[in-house]
Amino acid sequence: MPGRGALVMTVVAALAACKSDAPSGPPGLGDRADAAALTRALVAVAERPPTERAAALTAAVLAVCGPACGCLSTTPGAAACPAANASVPAGWPALELSGRYLAEQLAAAPTRARGPLASALAGLTVPLARLDPGAIHLPTADHVRPLSLGPVLALDAQARFTVGRHPLVAFGADGARVLDPPAPTALDAGAIADTVGRVALELGDPPPPPPPLDAGTDDDLLGGFGLSGTGPMGGTGFGTIGVGGYGRIGGTGMAPIERFAFSADRAPLAFDQPVVAAAGALADHTLIMALSPRGGALAIATAARVDELPWTFRPGAPIAVVTGPVLRREAGRFVLERDGAVQAMWMAPLSPADRAALLADLAPVATTLTVEIADLTVADVVATLDLVADTTPTVRLILRRPSSRGYGGGSGPQVRMGQPSTVGDLDKAIIRRYIRRNFAKIRYCYERELLTKPGLEGTIAARFFISTTGAVASVSASGVDPAVASCIAQVIKGITFPRPKGGGGVQVDYPFEVHPTP
């Protein structure tokens, strides 16, 4: 379907409109550079990690260009290279000026040095942080920082995911020019971490490896959050979305609400963390799936372009008890609590006087402030974080969703695992354990489609074959809805089971019951 889940990332079409207005023409933009030395400098820039190349390039150009390129200086108080208009990406004027200077040096280089210099320019590309949200209506905020260069994870109004990257700037005889990025990749629920990581690899060095898989713990407990199942609440795995345990299978003490905590600070975004461009009207809990695998930053629409909130979120983890100072944003009000005791309350939207009073009450908070959002929207998450941006350098964001573990209890949509039937030598309990570790992804497959198809219910029958290596060699699923079934099949396809005994494979039939309400 055209435009489905797509995030259109382009730069200003008319590059002439983006050009800085530094002087040009005879006798040249700046001082004459030694062509051989400039070639060596450009080769060194190209060998730097992509996220460092813009700074390295402008520093190299400034070193040889002289006062005419003074706007490339990073000295505090130095004037920035001028842009044609406010919508020009923040890094473009400096790159455009550098490209013009390099093109002039190429034209003026001695014949023998021109070929190596041209080759060095052709081998140099610099990522440019630029995002056009297209049909995604991003939330707005007053406190922002320039857009980071990480992969862009987009969620449209139907909570469909795509991952893409920023454009690149190339250099040559015609100066700097922009290369449009490839089309974003549409995602199934279980592929966020892997696809974000792959896109990150296109920009820089590989991320650290995730923790190794283990065999989990007591089969009566839900697995850990992420890759390790180390107890009732599990661990904090890096690369795979999972869930924490909330009670024994079939028990009656299940928590009706799941809470997930995301710590955030002002550190720069790591190259393998995404910028999350989420439609402001989405339910706040959709950010759980977006931020859990790798953390990230939240994209913000400003008056002229897209920037991001000044918070870098770490991968999330389930949390059972919220302690300390908590600012909770609920429908129609803000509530300030400490260890469960209400200290103050203000109606939303805040009047100027109530806003001042709220910020005054937050001022004495010396520890990390916890911000909890209760069943609202992504725009409410952003507005609340924007509100407290000047009060604390670190926050802990709590997002929550109805508990629907599929084992009894809960008040939201239900996904229940049936009993698998197998042919082959691999214990059913082990198969259940590995399916259970990926249960949050399977449940999301259903919840995502339920947003637009509220009547979906019934049985989804999955059939898959576990090869001798433990990998899923083939998988199919049918029933209820093709999109849900296909998504669940993709989740199962990504699971690596233990090697079956006896050297043969294992055929598995696994049913899942789904219902909109308990």
PDB file of N, CA and C in Angstrom, residues 116-197:
ATOM      1  N   PRO A 116      44.460  12.405  -7.373  1.00  0.00           N
ATOM      2  CA  PRO A 116      44.343  11.919  -5.990  1.00  0.00           C
ATOM      3  C   PRO A 116      43.372  12.737  -5.147  1.00  0.00           C
ATOM      4  N   LEU A 117      43.345  14.062  -5.345  1.00  0.00           N
ATOM      5  CA  LEU A 117      42.418  14.884  -4.574  1.00  0.00           C
ATOM      6  C   LEU A 117      40.972  14.570  -4.956  1.00  0.00           C
ATOM      7  N   ALA A 118      40.723  14.381  -6.271  1.00  0.00           N
ATOM      8  CA  ALA A 118      39.369  14.024  -6.711  1.00  0.00           C
ATOM      9  C   ALA A 118      38.947  12.675  -6.139  1.00  0.00           C
ATOM     10  N   SER A 119      39.865  11.720  -6.081  1.00  0.00           N
ATOM     11  CA  SER A 119      39.545  10.403  -5.519  1.00  0.00           C
ATOM     12  C   SER A 119      39.239  10.500  -4.034  1.00  0.00           C
ATOM     13  N   ALA A 120      39.993  11.333  -3.320  1.00  0.00           N
ATOM     14  CA  ALA A 120      39.735  11.504  -1.883  1.00  0.00           C
ATOM     15  C   ALA A 120      38.361  12.121  -1.650  1.00  0.00           C
ATOM     16  N   LEU A 121      37.991  13.082  -2.474  1.00  0.00           N
ATOM     17  CA  LEU A 121      36.663  13.693  -2.353  1.00  0.00           C
ATOM     18  C   LEU A 121      35.567  12.676  -2.673  1.00  0.00           C
ATOM     19  N   ALA A 122      35.784  11.865  -3.720  1.00  0.00           N
ATOM     20  CA  ALA A 122      34.772  10.883  -4.113  1.00  0.00           C
ATOM     21  C   ALA A 122      34.571   9.824  -3.036  1.00  0.00           C
ATOM     22  N   GLY A 123      35.595   9.566  -2.228  1.00  0.00           N
ATOM     23  CA  GLY A 123      35.480   8.552  -1.193  1.00  0.00           C
ATOM     24  C   GLY A 123      34.971   9.072   0.132  1.00  0.00           C
ATOM     25  N   LEU A 124      34.545  10.320   0.178  1.00  0.00           N
ATOM     26  CA  LEU A 124      34.120  10.935   1.438  1.00  0.00           C
ATOM     27  C   LEU A 124      32.614  11.181   1.436  1.00  0.00           C
ATOM     28  N   THR A 125      31.917  10.665   2.407  1.00  0.00           N
ATOM     29  CA  THR A 125      30.510  10.986   2.640  1.00  0.00           C
ATOM     30  C   THR A 125      30.324  11.312   4.117  1.00  0.00           C
ATOM     31  N   VAL A 126      29.404  12.228   4.390  1.00  0.00           N
ATOM     32  CA  VAL A 126      29.142  12.683   5.752  1.00  0.00           C
ATOM     33  C   VAL A 126      27.639  12.607   5.998  1.00  0.00           C
ATOM     34  N   PRO A 127      27.183  11.901   7.048  1.00  0.00           N
ATOM     35  CA  PRO A 127      25.746  11.875   7.346  1.00  0.00           C
ATOM     36  C   PRO A 127      25.240  13.266   7.710  1.00  0.00           C
ATOM     37  N   LEU A 128      24.025  13.572   7.290  1.00  0.00           N
ATOM     38  CA  LEU A 128      23.388  14.850   7.575  1.00  0.00           C
ATOM     39  C   LEU A 128      22.090  14.588   8.323  1.00  0.00           C
ATOM     40  N   ALA A 129      21.977  15.093   9.532  1.00  0.00           N
ATOM     41  CA  ALA A 129      20.775  14.866  10.341  1.00  0.00           C
ATOM     42  C   ALA A 129      19.621  15.672   9.754  1.00  0.00           C
ATOM     43  N   ARG A 130      18.727  14.984   9.114  1.00  0.00           N
ATOM     44  CA  ARG A 130      17.583  15.633   8.470  1.00  0.00           C
ATOM     45  C   ARG A 130      16.416  14.663   8.462  1.00  0.00           C
ATOM     46  N   LEU A 131      15.255  15.094   8.903  1.00  0.00           N
ATOM     47  CA  LEU A 131      14.073  14.235   8.959  1.00  0.00           C
ATOM     48  C   LEU A 131      12.856  15.068   8.598  1.00  0.00           C
ATOM     49  N   ASP A 132      12.113  14.571   7.639  1.00  0.00           N
ATOM     50  CA  ASP A 132      10.827  15.157   7.282  1.00  0.00           C
ATOM     51  C   ASP A 132       9.750  14.164   7.714  1.00  0.00           C
ATOM     52  N   PRO A 133       8.939  14.512   8.694  1.00  0.00           N
ATOM     53  CA  PRO A 133       7.993  13.516   9.211  1.00  0.00           C
ATOM     54  C   PRO A 133       6.908  13.115   8.243  1.00  0.00           C
ATOM     55  N   GLY A 134       6.752  13.849   7.141  1.00  0.00           N
ATOM     56  CA  GLY A 134       5.711  13.481   6.190  1.00  0.00           C
ATOM     57  C   GLY A 134       4.334  13.505   6.832  1.00  0.00           C
ATOM     58  N   ALA A 135       3.649  12.349   6.791  1.00  0.00           N
ATOM     59  CA  ALA A 135       2.280  12.270   7.298  1.00  0.00           C
ATOM     60  C   ALA A 135       2.228  12.061   8.809  1.00  0.00           C
ATOM     61  N   ILE A 136       3.390  11.901   9.464  1.00  0.00           N
ATOM     62  CA  ILE A 136       3.394  11.686  10.911  1.00  0.00           C
ATOM     63  C   ILE A 136       3.331  13.030  11.622  1.00  0.00           C
ATOM     64  N   HIS A 137       2.298  13.234  12.413  1.00  0.00           N
ATOM     65  CA  HIS A 137       2.137  14.492  13.143  1.00  0.00           C
ATOM     66  C   HIS A 137       2.860  14.380  14.473  1.00  0.00           C
ATOM     67  N   LEU A 138       4.100  14.870  14.497  1.00  0.00           N
ATOM     68  CA  LEU A 138       4.929  14.769  15.692  1.00  0.00           C
ATOM     69  C   LEU A 138       4.454  15.739  16.759  1.00  0.00           C
ATOM     70  N   PRO A 139       4.701  15.410  18.029  1.00  0.00           N
ATOM     71  CA  PRO A 139       4.400  16.369  19.094  1.00  0.00           C
ATOM     72  C   PRO A 139       5.374  17.539  19.056  1.00  0.00           C
ATOM     73  N   THR A 140       5.061  18.600  19.775  1.00  0.00           N
ATOM     74  CA  THR A 140       5.905  19.786  19.823  1.00  0.00           C
ATOM     75  C   THR A 140       6.421  20.000  21.243  1.00  0.00           C
ATOM     76  N   ALA A 141       7.497  20.778  21.369  1.00  0.00           N
ATOM     77  CA  ALA A 141       8.087  21.067  22.676  1.00  0.00           C
ATOM     78  C   ALA A 141       8.942  22.318  22.558  1.00  0.00           C
ATOM     79  N   ASP A 142       9.223  22.934  23.699  1.00  0.00           N
ATOM     80  CA  ASP A 142      10.082  24.116  23.736  1.00  0.00           C
ATOM     81  C   ASP A 142      11.540  23.765  23.975  1.00  0.00           C
ATOM     82  N   HIS A 143      11.783  22.691  24.749  1.00  0.00           N
ATOM     83  CA  HIS A 143      13.147  22.282  25.065  1.00  0.00           C
ATOM     84  C   HIS A 143      13.572  21.205  24.073  1.00  0.00           C
ATOM     85  N   VAL A 144      14.515  21.526  23.214  1.00  0.00           N
ATOM     86  CA  VAL A 144      14.951  20.592  22.182  1.00  0.00           C
ATOM     87  C   VAL A 144      16.460  20.674  22.028  1.00  0.00           C
ATOM     88  N   ARG A 145      17.001  19.675  21.370  1.00  0.00           N
ATOM     89  CA  ARG A 145      18.395  19.704  20.936  1.00  0.00           C
ATOM     90  C   ARG A 145      18.418  19.291  19.468  1.00  0.00           C
ATOM     91  N   PRO A 146      19.515  19.563  18.761  1.00  0.00           N
ATOM     92  CA  PRO A 146      19.562  19.190  17.337  1.00  0.00           C
ATOM     93  C   PRO A 146      19.377  17.693  17.146  1.00  0.00           C
ATOM     94  N   LEU A 147      18.796  17.345  16.033  1.00  0.00           N
ATOM     95  CA  LEU A 147      18.511  15.958  15.699  1.00  0.00           C
ATOM     96  C   LEU A 147      19.799  15.140  15.659  1.00  0.00           C
ATOM     97  N   SER A 148      19.775  13.954  16.256  1.00  0.00           N
ATOM     98  CA  SER A 148      20.933  13.063  16.265  1.00  0.00           C
ATOM     99  C   SER A 148      20.993  12.247  14.978  1.00  0.00           C
ATOM    100  N   LEU A 149      22.142  11.596  14.772  1.00  0.00           N
ATOM    101  CA  LEU A 149      22.375  10.877  13.527  1.00  0.00           C
ATOM    102  C   LEU A 149      22.014   9.394  13.588  1.00  0.00           C
ATOM    103  N   GLY A 150      21.434   8.932  14.688  1.00  0.00           N
ATOM    104  CA  GLY A 150      21.102   7.527  14.803  1.00  0.00           C
ATOM    105  C   GLY A 150      20.002   7.102  13.847  1.00  0.00           C
ATOM    106  N   PRO A 151      19.739   5.811  13.745  1.00  0.00           N
ATOM    107  CA  PRO A 151      18.623   5.324  12.930  1.00  0.00           C
ATOM    108  C   PRO A 151      17.308   5.983  13.352  1.00  0.00           C
ATOM    109  N   VAL A 152      16.389   6.140  12.415  1.00  0.00           N
ATOM    110  CA  VAL A 152      15.099   6.762  12.688  1.00  0.00           C
ATOM    111  C   VAL A 152      14.027   5.678  12.744  1.00  0.00           C
ATOM    112  N   LEU A 153      13.446   5.502  13.929  1.00  0.00           N
ATOM    113  CA  LEU A 153      12.374   4.529  14.142  1.00  0.00           C
ATOM    114  C   LEU A 153      11.062   5.303  14.168  1.00  0.00           C
ATOM    115  N   ALA A 154      10.224   5.081  13.175  1.00  0.00           N
ATOM    116  CA  ALA A 154       8.988   5.847  13.029  1.00  0.00           C
ATOM    117  C   ALA A 154       7.764   5.010  13.353  1.00  0.00           C
ATOM    118  N   LEU A 155       6.794   5.636  14.012  1.00  0.00           N
ATOM    119  CA  LEU A 155       5.502   5.013  14.305  1.00  0.00           C
ATOM    120  C   LEU A 155       4.422   5.948  13.777  1.00  0.00           C
ATOM    121  N   ASP A 156       3.650   5.459  12.813  1.00  0.00           N
ATOM    122  CA  ASP A 156       2.606   6.299  12.266  1.00  0.00           C
ATOM    123  C   ASP A 156       1.351   6.217  13.134  1.00  0.00           C
ATOM    124  N   ALA A 157       0.284   6.833  12.688  1.00  0.00           N
ATOM    125  CA  ALA A 157      -0.932   6.927  13.493  1.00  0.00           C
ATOM    126  C   ALA A 157      -1.576   5.571  13.747  1.00  0.00           C
ATOM    127  N   GLN A 158      -1.214   4.557  12.958  1.00  0.00           N
ATOM    128  CA  GLN A 158      -1.723   3.194  13.172  1.00  0.00           C
ATOM    129  C   GLN A 158      -0.720   2.328  13.926  1.00  0.00           C
ATOM    130  N   ALA A 159       0.303   2.966  14.522  1.00  0.00           N
ATOM    131  CA  ALA A 159       1.332   2.274  15.304  1.00  0.00           C
ATOM    132  C   ALA A 159       2.113   1.274  14.457  1.00  0.00           C
ATOM    133  N   ARG A 160       2.300   1.579  13.175  1.00  0.00           N
ATOM    134  CA  ARG A 160       3.120   0.736  12.315  1.00  0.00           C
ATOM    135  C   ARG A 160       4.541   1.272  12.312  1.00  0.00           C
ATOM    136  N   PHE A 161       5.511   0.356  12.395  1.00  0.00           N
ATOM    137  CA  PHE A 161       6.906   0.738  12.532  1.00  0.00           C
ATOM    138  C   PHE A 161       7.624   0.734  11.191  1.00  0.00           C
ATOM    139  N   THR A 162       8.518   1.709  10.994  1.00  0.00           N
ATOM    140  CA  THR A 162       9.514   1.661   9.928  1.00  0.00           C
ATOM    141  C   THR A 162      10.840   2.130  10.512  1.00  0.00           C
ATOM    142  N   VAL A 163      11.934   1.683   9.913  1.00  0.00           N
ATOM    143  CA  VAL A 163      13.262   2.144  10.304  1.00  0.00           C
ATOM    144  C   VAL A 163      13.978   2.651   9.065  1.00  0.00           C
ATOM    145  N   GLY A 164      14.588   3.820   9.173  1.00  0.00           N
ATOM    146  CA  GLY A 164      15.357   4.393   8.079  1.00  0.00           C
ATOM    147  C   GLY A 164      16.562   5.124   8.620  1.00  0.00           C
ATOM    148  N   ARG A 165      17.300   5.765   7.730  1.00  0.00           N
ATOM    149  CA  ARG A 165      18.461   6.529   8.155  1.00  0.00           C
ATOM    150  C   ARG A 165      18.439   7.908   7.492  1.00  0.00           C
ATOM    151  N   HIS A 166      19.352   8.734   7.946  1.00  0.00           N
ATOM    152  CA  HIS A 166      19.456  10.089   7.426  1.00  0.00           C
ATOM    153  C   HIS A 166      20.159  10.090   6.062  1.00  0.00           C
ATOM    154  N   PRO A 167      20.040  11.190   5.301  1.00  0.00           N
ATOM    155  CA  PRO A 167      20.761  11.284   4.026  1.00  0.00           C
ATOM    156  C   PRO A 167      22.259  11.476   4.253  1.00  0.00           C
ATOM    157  N   LEU A 168      23.026  11.316   3.178  1.00  0.00           N
ATOM    158  CA  LEU A 168      24.463  11.533   3.199  1.00  0.00           C
ATOM    159  C   LEU A 168      24.819  12.723   2.324  1.00  0.00           C
ATOM    160  N   VAL A 169      25.890  13.404   2.666  1.00  0.00           N
ATOM    161  CA  VAL A 169      26.435  14.483   1.849  1.00  0.00           C
ATOM    162  C   VAL A 169      27.692  13.966   1.172  1.00  0.00           C
ATOM    163  N   ALA A 170      27.757  14.097  -0.151  1.00  0.00           N
ATOM    164  CA  ALA A 170      28.926  13.701  -0.929  1.00  0.00           C
ATOM    165  C   ALA A 170      29.617  14.951  -1.457  1.00  0.00           C
ATOM    166  N   PHE A 171      30.873  14.797  -1.872  1.00  0.00           N
ATOM    167  CA  PHE A 171      31.677  15.948  -2.285  1.00  0.00           C
ATOM    168  C   PHE A 171      32.365  15.658  -3.613  1.00  0.00           C
ATOM    169  N   GLY A 172      32.595  16.743  -4.381  1.00  0.00           N
ATOM    170  CA  GLY A 172      33.250  16.601  -5.669  1.00  0.00           C
ATOM    171  C   GLY A 172      33.467  17.946  -6.314  1.00  0.00           C
ATOM    172  N   ALA A 173      33.620  17.928  -7.630  1.00  0.00           N
ATOM    173  CA  ALA A 173      33.912  19.152  -8.368  1.00  0.00           C
ATOM    174  C   ALA A 173      32.771  20.163  -8.297  1.00  0.00           C
ATOM    175  N   ASP A 174      31.560  19.700  -8.024  1.00  0.00           N
ATOM    176  CA  ASP A 174      30.416  20.604  -7.923  1.00  0.00           C
ATOM    177  C   ASP A 174      30.104  20.962  -6.473  1.00  0.00           C
ATOM    178  N   GLY A 175      31.019  20.710  -5.572  1.00  0.00           N
ATOM    179  CA  GLY A 175      30.811  21.065  -4.178  1.00  0.00           C
ATOM    180  C   GLY A 175      30.114  19.955  -3.412  1.00  0.00           C
ATOM    181  N   ALA A 176      29.327  20.346  -2.430  1.00  0.00           N
ATOM    182  CA  ALA A 176      28.597  19.370  -1.606  1.00  0.00           C
ATOM    183  C   ALA A 176      27.237  19.098  -2.224  1.00  0.00           C
ATOM    184  N   ARG A 177      26.849  17.850  -2.232  1.00  0.00           N
ATOM    185  CA  ARG A 177      25.525  17.490  -2.742  1.00  0.00           C
ATOM    186  C   ARG A 177      24.936  16.422  -1.821  1.00  0.00           C
ATOM    187  N   VAL A 178      23.629  16.371  -1.787  1.00  0.00           N
ATOM    188  CA  VAL A 178      22.928  15.479  -0.869  1.00  0.00           C
ATOM    189  C   VAL A 178      22.464  14.230  -1.598  1.00  0.00           C
ATOM    190  N   LEU A 179      22.718  13.073  -0.981  1.00  0.00           N
ATOM    191  CA  LEU A 179      22.262  11.795  -1.508  1.00  0.00           C
ATOM    192  C   LEU A 179      21.082  11.332  -0.669  1.00  0.00           C
ATOM    193  N   ASP A 180      19.940  11.174  -1.287  1.00  0.00           N
ATOM    194  CA  ASP A 180      18.756  10.736  -0.543  1.00  0.00           C
ATOM    195  C   ASP A 180      18.974   9.339   0.025  1.00  0.00           C
ATOM    196  N   PRO A 181      18.446   9.086   1.203  1.00  0.00           N
ATOM    197  CA  PRO A 181      18.626   7.764   1.822  1.00  0.00           C
ATOM    198  C   PRO A 181      17.733   6.727   1.161  1.00  0.00           C
ATOM    199  N   PRO A 182      18.019   5.440   1.375  1.00  0.00           N
ATOM    200  CA  PRO A 182      17.109   4.390   0.900  1.00  0.00           C
ATOM    201  C   PRO A 182      15.742   4.531   1.571  1.00  0.00           C
ATOM    202  N   ALA A 183      14.741   3.931   0.962  1.00  0.00           N
ATOM    203  CA  ALA A 183      13.405   3.949   1.565  1.00  0.00           C
ATOM    204  C   ALA A 183      13.443   3.239   2.915  1.00  0.00           C
ATOM    205  N   PRO A 184      12.683   3.744   3.895  1.00  0.00           N
ATOM    206  CA  PRO A 184      12.654   3.086   5.204  1.00  0.00           C
ATOM    207  C   PRO A 184      12.145   1.653   5.093  1.00  0.00           C
ATOM    208  N   THR A 185      12.535   0.827   6.053  1.00  0.00           N
ATOM    209  CA  THR A 185      12.167  -0.581   6.095  1.00  0.00           C
ATOM    210  C   THR A 185      10.981  -0.782   7.018  1.00  0.00           C
ATOM    211  N   ALA A 186       9.900  -1.383   6.505  1.00  0.00           N
ATOM    212  CA  ALA A 186       8.752  -1.699   7.349  1.00  0.00           C
ATOM    213  C   ALA A 186       9.106  -2.858   8.270  1.00  0.00           C
ATOM    214  N   LEU A 187       8.584  -2.806   9.500  1.00  0.00           N
ATOM    215  CA  LEU A 187       8.965  -3.770  10.527  1.00  0.00           C
ATOM    216  C   LEU A 187       7.784  -4.559  11.051  1.00  0.00           C
ATOM    217  N   ASP A 188       8.048  -5.816  11.397  1.00  0.00           N
ATOM    218  CA  ASP A 188       7.161  -6.552  12.278  1.00  0.00           C
ATOM    219  C   ASP A 188       7.582  -6.259  13.707  1.00  0.00           C
ATOM    220  N   ALA A 189       6.717  -6.578  14.638  1.00  0.00           N
ATOM    221  CA  ALA A 189       6.959  -6.199  16.033  1.00  0.00           C
ATOM    222  C   ALA A 189       8.249  -6.760  16.583  1.00  0.00           C
ATOM    223  N   GLY A 190       8.633  -7.954  16.165  1.00  0.00           N
ATOM    224  CA  GLY A 190       9.786  -8.584  16.769  1.00  0.00           C
ATOM    225  C   GLY A 190      11.114  -8.191  16.185  1.00  0.00           C
ATOM    226  N   ALA A 191      11.129  -7.306  15.190  1.00  0.00           N
ATOM    227  CA  ALA A 191      12.377  -7.035  14.474  1.00  0.00           C
ATOM    228  C   ALA A 191      12.973  -5.668  14.769  1.00  0.00           C
ATOM    229  N   ILE A 192      12.455  -4.959  15.761  1.00  0.00           N
ATOM    230  CA  ILE A 192      12.916  -3.589  16.002  1.00  0.00           C
ATOM    231  C   ILE A 192      14.404  -3.556  16.315  1.00  0.00           C
ATOM    232  N   ALA A 193      14.837  -4.318  17.308  1.00  0.00           N
ATOM    233  CA  ALA A 193      16.236  -4.247  17.743  1.00  0.00           C
ATOM    234  C   ALA A 193      17.185  -4.625  16.616  1.00  0.00           C
ATOM    235  N   ASP A 194      16.896  -5.732  15.910  1.00  0.00           N
ATOM    236  CA  ASP A 194      17.795  -6.199  14.866  1.00  0.00           C
ATOM    237  C   ASP A 194      17.878  -5.206  13.714  1.00  0.00           C
ATOM    238  N   THR A 195      16.738  -4.644  13.297  1.00  0.00           N
ATOM    239  CA  THR A 195      16.744  -3.733  12.156  1.00  0.00           C
ATOM    240  C   THR A 195      17.392  -2.408  12.513  1.00  0.00           C
ATOM    241  N   VAL A 196      17.114  -1.895  13.708  1.00  0.00           N
ATOM    242  CA  VAL A 196      17.798  -0.671  14.156  1.00  0.00           C
ATOM    243  C   VAL A 196      19.303  -0.905  14.180  1.00  0.00           C
ATOM    244  N   GLY A 197      19.722  -2.071  14.670  1.00  0.00           N
ATOM    245  CA  GLY A 197      21.142  -2.374  14.694  1.00  0.00           C
ATOM    246  C   GLY A 197      21.741  -2.442  13.300  1.00  0.00           C
TER     247      GLY A 197
END
